[in-house]
CSV table of C-alpha atoms (C1' of nucleotides) in Angstrom, one decimal:
chain,number,residue,atom,x,y,z
A,148,UNK,CA,22.8,-38.6,123.0
A,149,UNK,CA,20.2,-35.2,123.9
A,150,UNK,CA,21.4,-33.8,120.4
A,151,UNK,CA,19.6,-31.2,118.1
A,152,UNK,CA,18.2,-32.1,114.6
A,153,UNK,CA,20.4,-32.3,111.9
A,154,UNK,CA,18.4,-29.9,110.5
A,155,UNK,CA,18.8,-27.7,113.2
A,156,UNK,CA,22.3,-27.7,112.8
A,157,UNK,CA,22.4,-26.5,109.2
A,158,UNK,CA,20.2,-23.7,110.4
A,159,UNK,CA,22.6,-22.2,112.6
A,160,UNK,CA,25.2,-22.4,109.9
A,161,UNK,CA,22.8,-20.7,107.4
A,162,UNK,CA,22.1,-18.0,109.7
A,163,UNK,CA,25.7,-17.7,111.0
A,164,UNK,CA,26.5,-17.5,107.1
A,165,UNK,CA,23.9,-14.9,106.6
A,166,UNK,CA,24.9,-12.6,109.9
A,167,UNK,CA,28.2,-12.0,108.2
A,168,UNK,CA,26.8,-10.0,105.5
A,169,UNK,CA,23.9,-8.6,107.5
A,170,UNK,CA,22.2,-6.3,104.8
A,171,UNK,CA,22.6,-8.6,101.8
A,172,UNK,CA,19.8,-10.6,100.2
A,173,UNK,CA,20.9,-14.2,99.4
A,174,UNK,CA,19.0,-16.8,97.2
A,175,UNK,CA,18.2,-20.7,98.4
A,176,UNK,CA,20.3,-22.1,95.5
A,177,UNK,CA,23.4,-19.6,96.1
A,178,UNK,CA,23.5,-20.6,100.0
A,179,UNK,CA,23.3,-24.3,98.9
A,180,UNK,CA,26.2,-24.8,97.1
A,181,UNK,CA,28.0,-22.3,99.4
A,182,UNK,CA,27.1,-25.0,102.3
A,183,UNK,CA,27.2,-28.1,100.1
A,184,UNK,CA,23.5,-28.9,101.2
A,185,UNK,CA,20.7,-29.6,98.7
A,186,UNK,CA,19.0,-27.3,97.5
A,187,UNK,CA,15.6,-28.2,98.4
A,188,UNK,CA,16.5,-28.8,102.3
A,189,UNK,CA,18.0,-25.3,102.5
A,190,UNK,CA,14.9,-24.0,100.8
A,191,UNK,CA,13.1,-25.8,103.4
A,192,UNK,CA,14.9,-24.5,106.2
A,193,UNK,CA,14.7,-20.7,105.3
A,194,UNK,CA,10.9,-21.4,105.1
A,195,UNK,CA,10.4,-22.4,108.3
A,196,UNK,CA,12.9,-19.6,109.8
A,197,UNK,CA,11.2,-16.9,107.4
A,198,UNK,CA,7.5,-18.4,109.4
A,199,UNK,CA,9.4,-17.7,112.6
A,200,UNK,CA,10.4,-14.0,111.6
A,201,UNK,CA,13.7,-14.6,111.8
A,202,UNK,CA,14.3,-13.7,108.1
A,203,UNK,CA,12.8,-11.2,105.6
A,204,UNK,CA,12.6,-12.5,102.1
A,205,UNK,CA,11.7,-10.5,98.3
A,206,UNK,CA,10.5,-12.8,95.7
A,207,UNK,CA,11.0,-12.8,92.0
A,208,UNK,CA,14.4,-12.3,90.0
A,209,UNK,CA,17.3,-10.9,92.2
A,210,UNK,CA,15.0,-11.8,95.4
A,211,UNK,CA,16.2,-13.9,98.1
A,212,UNK,CA,16.5,-14.0,102.0
A,213,UNK,CA,18.4,-11.8,104.2
A,214,UNK,CA,18.2,-11.3,108.3
A,215,UNK,CA,15.3,-9.8,109.9
A,216,UNK,CA,17.2,-8.5,112.6
A,217,UNK,CA,20.8,-7.6,113.7
A,218,UNK,CA,22.8,-10.5,114.3
A,219,UNK,CA,23.3,-9.7,117.8
A,220,UNK,CA,19.6,-9.6,118.1
A,221,UNK,CA,18.9,-13.2,117.2
A,222,UNK,CA,20.1,-16.0,119.7
A,223,UNK,CA,20.6,-19.7,118.9
A,224,UNK,CA,18.0,-20.3,121.0
A,225,UNK,CA,15.7,-18.3,118.7
A,226,UNK,CA,17.0,-20.8,115.6
A,227,UNK,CA,16.7,-23.6,117.5
A,228,UNK,CA,13.2,-22.5,118.6
A,229,UNK,CA,12.2,-21.9,114.8
A,230,UNK,CA,13.5,-25.6,113.5
A,231,UNK,CA,12.1,-27.3,116.4
A,232,UNK,CA,9.6,-25.8,118.3
A,233,UNK,CA,9.3,-24.5,121.6
A,234,UNK,CA,11.9,-26.3,123.9
A,235,UNK,CA,11.1,-28.5,126.4
A,236,UNK,CA,13.5,-31.6,128.0
A,237,UNK,CA,10.7,-33.4,129.3
A,238,UNK,CA,7.2,-34.6,127.7
A,239,UNK,CA,5.2,-32.9,130.9
A,240,UNK,CA,7.0,-29.6,130.4
A,241,UNK,CA,4.7,-28.7,127.8
A,242,UNK,CA,1.5,-28.7,129.2
A,243,UNK,CA,-0.5,-31.7,128.1
A,244,UNK,CA,-0.9,-33.6,131.6
A,245,UNK,CA,-0.9,-36.9,129.8
A,246,UNK,CA,1.6,-38.1,132.3
A,247,UNK,CA,1.0,-41.2,133.9
A,248,UNK,CA,3.5,-40.3,136.6
A,249,UNK,CA,1.5,-37.6,137.8
A,250,UNK,CA,0.8,-38.2,141.2
A,251,UNK,CA,3.5,-37.5,143.9
A,252,UNK,CA,5.9,-36.7,141.2
A,253,UNK,CA,8.7,-34.6,142.4
A,254,UNK,CA,11.1,-34.3,139.9
A,255,UNK,CA,8.6,-32.2,137.5
A,256,UNK,CA,9.9,-28.8,139.1
A,257,UNK,CA,13.5,-29.3,139.2
A,258,UNK,CA,13.1,-30.5,135.5
A,259,UNK,CA,11.8,-27.6,134.9
A,260,UNK,CA,14.5,-25.5,136.0
A,261,UNK,CA,17.1,-27.7,134.3
A,262,UNK,CA,15.3,-27.0,131.2
A,263,UNK,CA,15.6,-23.1,132.1
A,264,UNK,CA,19.5,-23.2,132.5
A,265,UNK,CA,19.6,-24.8,129.3
A,266,UNK,CA,17.2,-22.3,127.6
A,267,UNK,CA,19.2,-19.6,129.3
A,268,UNK,CA,22.3,-21.2,127.8
A,269,UNK,CA,21.2,-21.2,124.3
A,270,UNK,CA,19.8,-17.5,124.4
A,271,UNK,CA,23.1,-16.3,126.0
A,272,UNK,CA,24.8,-16.7,122.6
A,273,UNK,CA,23.9,-14.7,119.3
A,274,UNK,CA,24.4,-15.2,116.0
A,275,UNK,CA,27.2,-12.3,116.2
A,276,UNK,CA,28.7,-14.1,118.9
A,277,UNK,CA,28.3,-17.5,116.9
A,278,UNK,CA,30.4,-15.6,113.5
A,279,UNK,CA,32.9,-14.6,115.5
A,280,UNK,CA,35.8,-17.7,115.7
A,281,UNK,CA,35.8,-18.4,119.0
A,282,UNK,CA,33.5,-16.5,121.9
A,283,UNK,CA,34.8,-17.7,125.0
A,284,UNK,CA,35.2,-14.5,127.0
A,285,UNK,CA,31.8,-13.2,125.8
A,286,UNK,CA,30.1,-16.4,126.0
A,287,UNK,CA,31.1,-17.0,129.9
A,288,UNK,CA,30.4,-13.4,130.8
A,289,UNK,CA,27.1,-13.6,129.0
A,290,UNK,CA,26.5,-16.8,130.6
A,291,UNK,CA,27.1,-15.6,134.4
A,292,UNK,CA,25.0,-12.6,133.9
A,293,UNK,CA,21.9,-13.9,132.8
A,294,UNK,CA,22.2,-17.2,135.1
A,295,UNK,CA,19.1,-16.9,137.5
B,94,UNK,CA,11.8,-29.6,120.7
B,95,UNK,CA,15.1,-30.9,121.8
B,96,UNK,CA,13.6,-33.0,124.4
B,97,UNK,CA,15.3,-36.3,126.1
B,98,UNK,CA,14.0,-39.4,125.5
B,99,UNK,CA,11.1,-40.6,127.5
B,100,UNK,CA,13.1,-43.5,128.9
B,101,UNK,CA,15.3,-41.5,130.2
B,102,UNK,CA,12.8,-39.2,132.0
B,103,UNK,CA,11.3,-42.5,133.8
B,104,UNK,CA,15.1,-43.4,134.3
B,105,UNK,CA,15.3,-40.2,136.2
B,106,UNK,CA,12.0,-40.8,138.2
B,107,UNK,CA,13.2,-44.6,139.4
B,108,UNK,CA,16.9,-42.9,140.1
B,109,UNK,CA,14.7,-40.8,142.5
B,110,UNK,CA,13.2,-43.2,143.8
B,111,UNK,CA,15.9,-45.4,145.0
B,112,UNK,CA,17.5,-42.1,146.6
B,113,UNK,CA,14.9,-41.7,149.2
B,114,UNK,CA,15.7,-44.9,150.6
B,115,UNK,CA,19.3,-45.7,149.6
B,116,UNK,CA,20.1,-48.7,151.5
B,117,UNK,CA,17.1,-50.6,150.4
B,118,UNK,CA,16.9,-53.1,147.4
B,119,UNK,CA,13.9,-52.9,145.1
B,120,UNK,CA,12.5,-55.7,142.5
B,121,UNK,CA,12.1,-54.4,138.8
B,122,UNK,CA,8.2,-55.7,139.6
B,123,UNK,CA,8.2,-53.6,142.1
B,124,UNK,CA,9.2,-50.6,140.9
B,125,UNK,CA,7.1,-51.0,137.5
B,126,UNK,CA,4.0,-51.0,140.0
B,127,UNK,CA,5.0,-48.3,142.3
B,128,UNK,CA,5.4,-46.2,139.0
B,129,UNK,CA,3.2,-47.4,136.5
B,130,UNK,CA,5.2,-48.4,133.9
B,131,UNK,CA,5.4,-51.4,132.2
B,132,UNK,CA,7.4,-54.3,133.9
B,133,UNK,CA,9.6,-55.1,130.7
B,134,UNK,CA,10.3,-51.2,130.1
B,135,UNK,CA,11.6,-50.5,134.0
B,136,UNK,CA,13.7,-53.8,133.8
B,137,UNK,CA,15.3,-52.6,130.7
B,138,UNK,CA,16.4,-49.2,132.0
B,139,UNK,CA,17.6,-50.8,135.4
B,140,UNK,CA,19.8,-52.9,133.1
B,141,UNK,CA,21.2,-50.1,131.3
B,142,UNK,CA,21.8,-48.3,134.6
B,143,UNK,CA,23.8,-51.0,136.2
B,144,UNK,CA,25.7,-51.4,133.3
B,145,UNK,CA,26.7,-47.6,133.6
B,146,UNK,CA,27.9,-48.7,137.1
B,147,UNK,CA,25.1,-46.3,139.0
B,148,UNK,CA,23.2,-49.4,140.3
B,149,UNK,CA,24.5,-52.1,142.7
B,150,UNK,CA,22.2,-55.6,142.0
B,151,UNK,CA,21.8,-59.1,143.7
B,152,UNK,CA,19.9,-62.1,142.0
B,153,UNK,CA,17.8,-64.7,143.2
B,154,UNK,CA,15.1,-64.7,145.9
B,155,UNK,CA,14.4,-60.8,147.4
B,156,UNK,CA,17.3,-59.6,145.3
B,157,UNK,CA,16.9,-56.2,143.2
B,158,UNK,CA,18.9,-53.0,142.6
B,159,UNK,CA,20.1,-50.4,144.6
B,160,UNK,CA,22.1,-47.2,144.3
B,161,UNK,CA,25.9,-48.1,143.5
B,162,UNK,CA,26.6,-44.6,145.2
B,163,UNK,CA,25.1,-42.1,147.6
B,164,UNK,CA,22.3,-40.0,146.1
B,165,UNK,CA,24.6,-36.8,146.1
B,166,UNK,CA,27.1,-38.2,144.0
B,167,UNK,CA,25.0,-39.4,141.0
B,168,UNK,CA,24.5,-36.1,138.9
B,169,UNK,CA,20.7,-36.1,136.6
B,170,UNK,CA,23.7,-36.3,133.4
B,171,UNK,CA,24.9,-39.6,134.8
B,172,UNK,CA,21.6,-40.7,134.6
B,173,UNK,CA,21.2,-39.1,130.9
B,174,UNK,CA,24.6,-40.1,129.9
B,175,UNK,CA,23.4,-44.2,130.9
B,176,UNK,CA,20.6,-44.1,128.8
B,177,UNK,CA,21.2,-41.9,125.9
B,178,UNK,CA,24.9,-42.2,125.8
B,179,UNK,CA,27.4,-39.2,126.0
B,180,UNK,CA,25.6,-36.4,125.2
B,181,UNK,CA,26.9,-34.1,122.0
B,182,UNK,CA,24.0,-31.4,121.0
B,183,UNK,CA,25.7,-31.2,117.7
B,184,UNK,CA,26.7,-34.4,115.1
B,185,UNK,CA,30.2,-33.2,114.8
B,186,UNK,CA,30.8,-32.8,118.5
B,187,UNK,CA,31.4,-36.1,119.0
B,188,UNK,CA,34.1,-37.0,116.4
B,189,UNK,CA,33.4,-38.9,113.7
B,190,UNK,CA,34.3,-36.1,111.3
B,191,UNK,CA,31.8,-36.6,108.4
B,192,UNK,CA,30.5,-33.4,108.3
B,193,UNK,CA,30.4,-31.7,104.8
B,194,UNK,CA,30.6,-28.5,106.0
B,195,UNK,CA,33.8,-29.0,107.7
B,196,UNK,CA,36.0,-26.2,105.8
B,197,UNK,CA,35.6,-22.8,107.3
B,198,UNK,CA,32.7,-24.0,109.7
B,199,UNK,CA,33.4,-21.6,112.5
B,200,UNK,CA,30.6,-22.3,114.6
B,201,UNK,CA,31.7,-25.8,115.2
B,202,UNK,CA,33.7,-24.6,118.3
B,203,UNK,CA,31.3,-22.5,119.4
B,204,UNK,CA,28.7,-25.5,119.7
B,205,UNK,CA,31.0,-27.2,122.1
B,206,UNK,CA,31.0,-24.1,124.4
B,207,UNK,CA,27.0,-24.1,124.5
B,208,UNK,CA,27.3,-28.2,124.9
B,209,UNK,CA,29.6,-27.6,127.9
B,210,UNK,CA,27.0,-25.3,129.5
B,211,UNK,CA,24.3,-27.9,129.3
B,212,UNK,CA,26.7,-30.8,130.6
B,213,UNK,CA,27.3,-28.3,133.3
B,214,UNK,CA,23.7,-27.8,134.0
B,215,UNK,CA,23.2,-31.2,134.4
B,216,UNK,CA,26.0,-32.2,136.2
B,217,UNK,CA,25.4,-29.7,139.0
B,218,UNK,CA,22.2,-31.1,140.1
B,219,UNK,CA,22.2,-34.7,142.0
B,220,UNK,CA,19.7,-37.4,142.7
B,221,UNK,CA,19.6,-35.8,146.4
B,222,UNK,CA,18.8,-32.8,144.7
B,223,UNK,CA,16.2,-33.9,142.8
B,224,UNK,CA,14.6,-35.6,145.7
B,225,UNK,CA,13.9,-32.2,147.4
B,226,UNK,CA,10.3,-31.0,146.3
B,227,UNK,CA,11.8,-27.8,145.4
B,228,UNK,CA,15.7,-27.3,144.8
B,229,UNK,CA,15.8,-24.0,144.3
B,230,UNK,CA,18.5,-22.1,145.9
B,231,UNK,CA,20.4,-25.5,146.1
B,232,UNK,CA,20.6,-25.4,142.4
B,233,UNK,CA,21.1,-22.0,141.8
B,234,UNK,CA,24.0,-22.0,143.7
B,235,UNK,CA,25.6,-25.1,142.5
B,236,UNK,CA,25.3,-23.8,138.7
B,237,UNK,CA,26.8,-20.3,139.4
B,238,UNK,CA,29.7,-22.0,141.1
B,239,UNK,CA,30.5,-24.5,138.6
B,240,UNK,CA,30.0,-22.3,135.3
B,241,UNK,CA,33.7,-22.1,133.2
C,55,DC,C1',15.0,-78.7,144.0
C,56,DT,C1',11.9,-74.7,143.1
C,57,DA,C1',10.6,-70.6,142.9
C,58,DT,C1',12.2,-65.7,142.9
C,59,DA,C1',14.8,-62.3,140.2
C,60,DC,C1',18.3,-60.4,137.2
C,61,DA,C1',21.3,-60.7,132.2
C,62,DG,C1',21.3,-60.5,128.0
C,63,DA,C1',20.1,-60.3,123.4
C,64,DA,C1',16.8,-60.3,119.8
C,65,DC,C1',13.0,-58.9,117.7
C,66,DC,C1',8.9,-55.8,116.7
C,67,DA,C1',5.9,-51.7,115.7
C,68,DA,C1',5.3,-47.0,115.2
C,69,DT,C1',6.6,-42.3,115.6
C,70,DG,C1',9.3,-38.6,113.4
C,71,DC,C1',12.9,-37.0,110.6
C,72,DA,C1',15.8,-36.3,106.8
C,73,DG,C1',14.8,-35.3,102.2
C,74,DT,C1',12.0,-34.9,97.5
C,75,DC,C1',8.3,-32.7,94.7
C,76,DC,C1',4.8,-30.7,93.1
C,77,DT,C1',1.9,-26.6,92.5
C,78,DA,C1',1.2,-21.7,93.3
C,79,DT,C1',2.6,-17.1,93.2
C,80,DT,C1',5.4,-12.5,93.2
C,81,DT,C1',9.0,-10.0,90.3
C,82,DA,C1',12.5,-8.4,87.1
C,83,DG,C1',13.8,-7.5,82.9
C,84,DG,C1',13.2,-7.7,77.7
D,178,DC,C1',3.1,-8.6,78.3
D,179,DC,C1',5.6,-12.6,78.6
D,180,DT,C1',9.1,-15.3,80.4
D,181,DA,C1',12.4,-16.4,83.8
D,182,DA,C1',13.7,-16.1,88.3
D,183,DA,C1',12.9,-16.5,92.9
D,184,DT,C1',10.2,-17.7,97.4
D,185,DA,C1',5.2,-20.2,99.3
D,186,DG,C1',3.3,-23.7,101.1
D,187,DG,C1',1.6,-28.0,100.6
D,188,DA,C1',1.9,-33.5,100.5
D,189,DC,C1',4.5,-37.4,100.1
D,190,DT,C1',7.9,-41.1,100.7
D,191,DG,C1',12.1,-43.9,102.7
D,192,DC,C1',14.9,-44.6,107.0
D,193,DA,C1',16.4,-44.6,111.4
D,194,DT,C1',15.4,-44.5,116.0
D,195,DT,C1',12.7,-45.7,119.9
D,196,DG,C1',9.7,-47.3,122.7
D,197,DG,C1',8.5,-51.7,124.1
D,198,DT,C1',8.0,-57.1,124.2
D,199,DT,C1',9.8,-61.8,124.4
D,200,DC,C1',12.9,-65.3,125.3
D,201,DT,C1',16.7,-67.5,127.0
D,202,DG,C1',19.9,-68.3,130.7
D,203,DT,C1',22.4,-67.6,135.5
D,204,DA,C1',22.4,-66.9,140.3
D,205,DT,C1',20.2,-67.6,145.1
D,206,DA,C1',17.1,-68.1,148.9
D,207,DG,C1',14.4,-71.4,151.4
DNA sequence: CTATACAGAACCAATGCAGTCCTATTTAGG
DNA sequence: CCTAAATAGGACTGCATTGGTTCTGTATAG
């Protein structure tokens, strides 16, 4: 089915929520209630996003999380990467040449290209775009500009 | 990591192999040896590809599998779809509205578009393309033509 | 009639993922 | 100075999916 992990899906929703009020700090508990997702799960996601330097945090009473960058400067690819690690459709696409089909495998280079197309598609859409109800025109324009 | 299943990867390699000699029939055993993948696994993949009407088969001695269509008429999206089912990045993207985040979830429509971009990218590349050592120019042209 | 090869289903082990819990550490406020 | 609120960073667990196997049945060439 080639789907992203459910947690990644949650993460994008979280990030879009934060993108709607860029300056404000939100606690994990607050976001959990607002989105209807269990609190520990939300906390875990926020931690991962923090480690990827997509969020800023302050501790203590009244603390919480906020975007580390402007909404238009964070792409969907960034969020996916933060939760799932660097994206690589095929096993061999991320080094580690433990692929039994090495010799004469002409498809590898081509997978890289498909891979790249996907990455571009995800990079072309920012949180600012996602926060819009429907981004059709922006999206199409960005994609066509950025396609290799 | 957003990667396709290993089996799907095998399947594309299989299909590309068949695409190199479109008329010829290959037995599962033969393909297994040639690719260095265990025979039962290859057999299973071939069955799935057959059910998706991407392959033709004949039984009995000297039987085997062959492409059901010309190499340029089968896309990578077809192969991925045959093994992994219809592709849908997000859970909600394939109906079944059991998503707790329903109300006010503006990101859904946008995911659909990203989804669509991926589908187009996979559809733009055929087995004939994959059989080429490097498809750069063809790929770029096809992608840019077909982008919505 | 037998050996070859596909057809289809059931089955099993292991990996990975969603989700929880526990123990620091930091900070605002009384 | 002490407490409550909040993040930081782990370790741990149950479940679902996936990769892979095995078995039984059916068709066909020679």
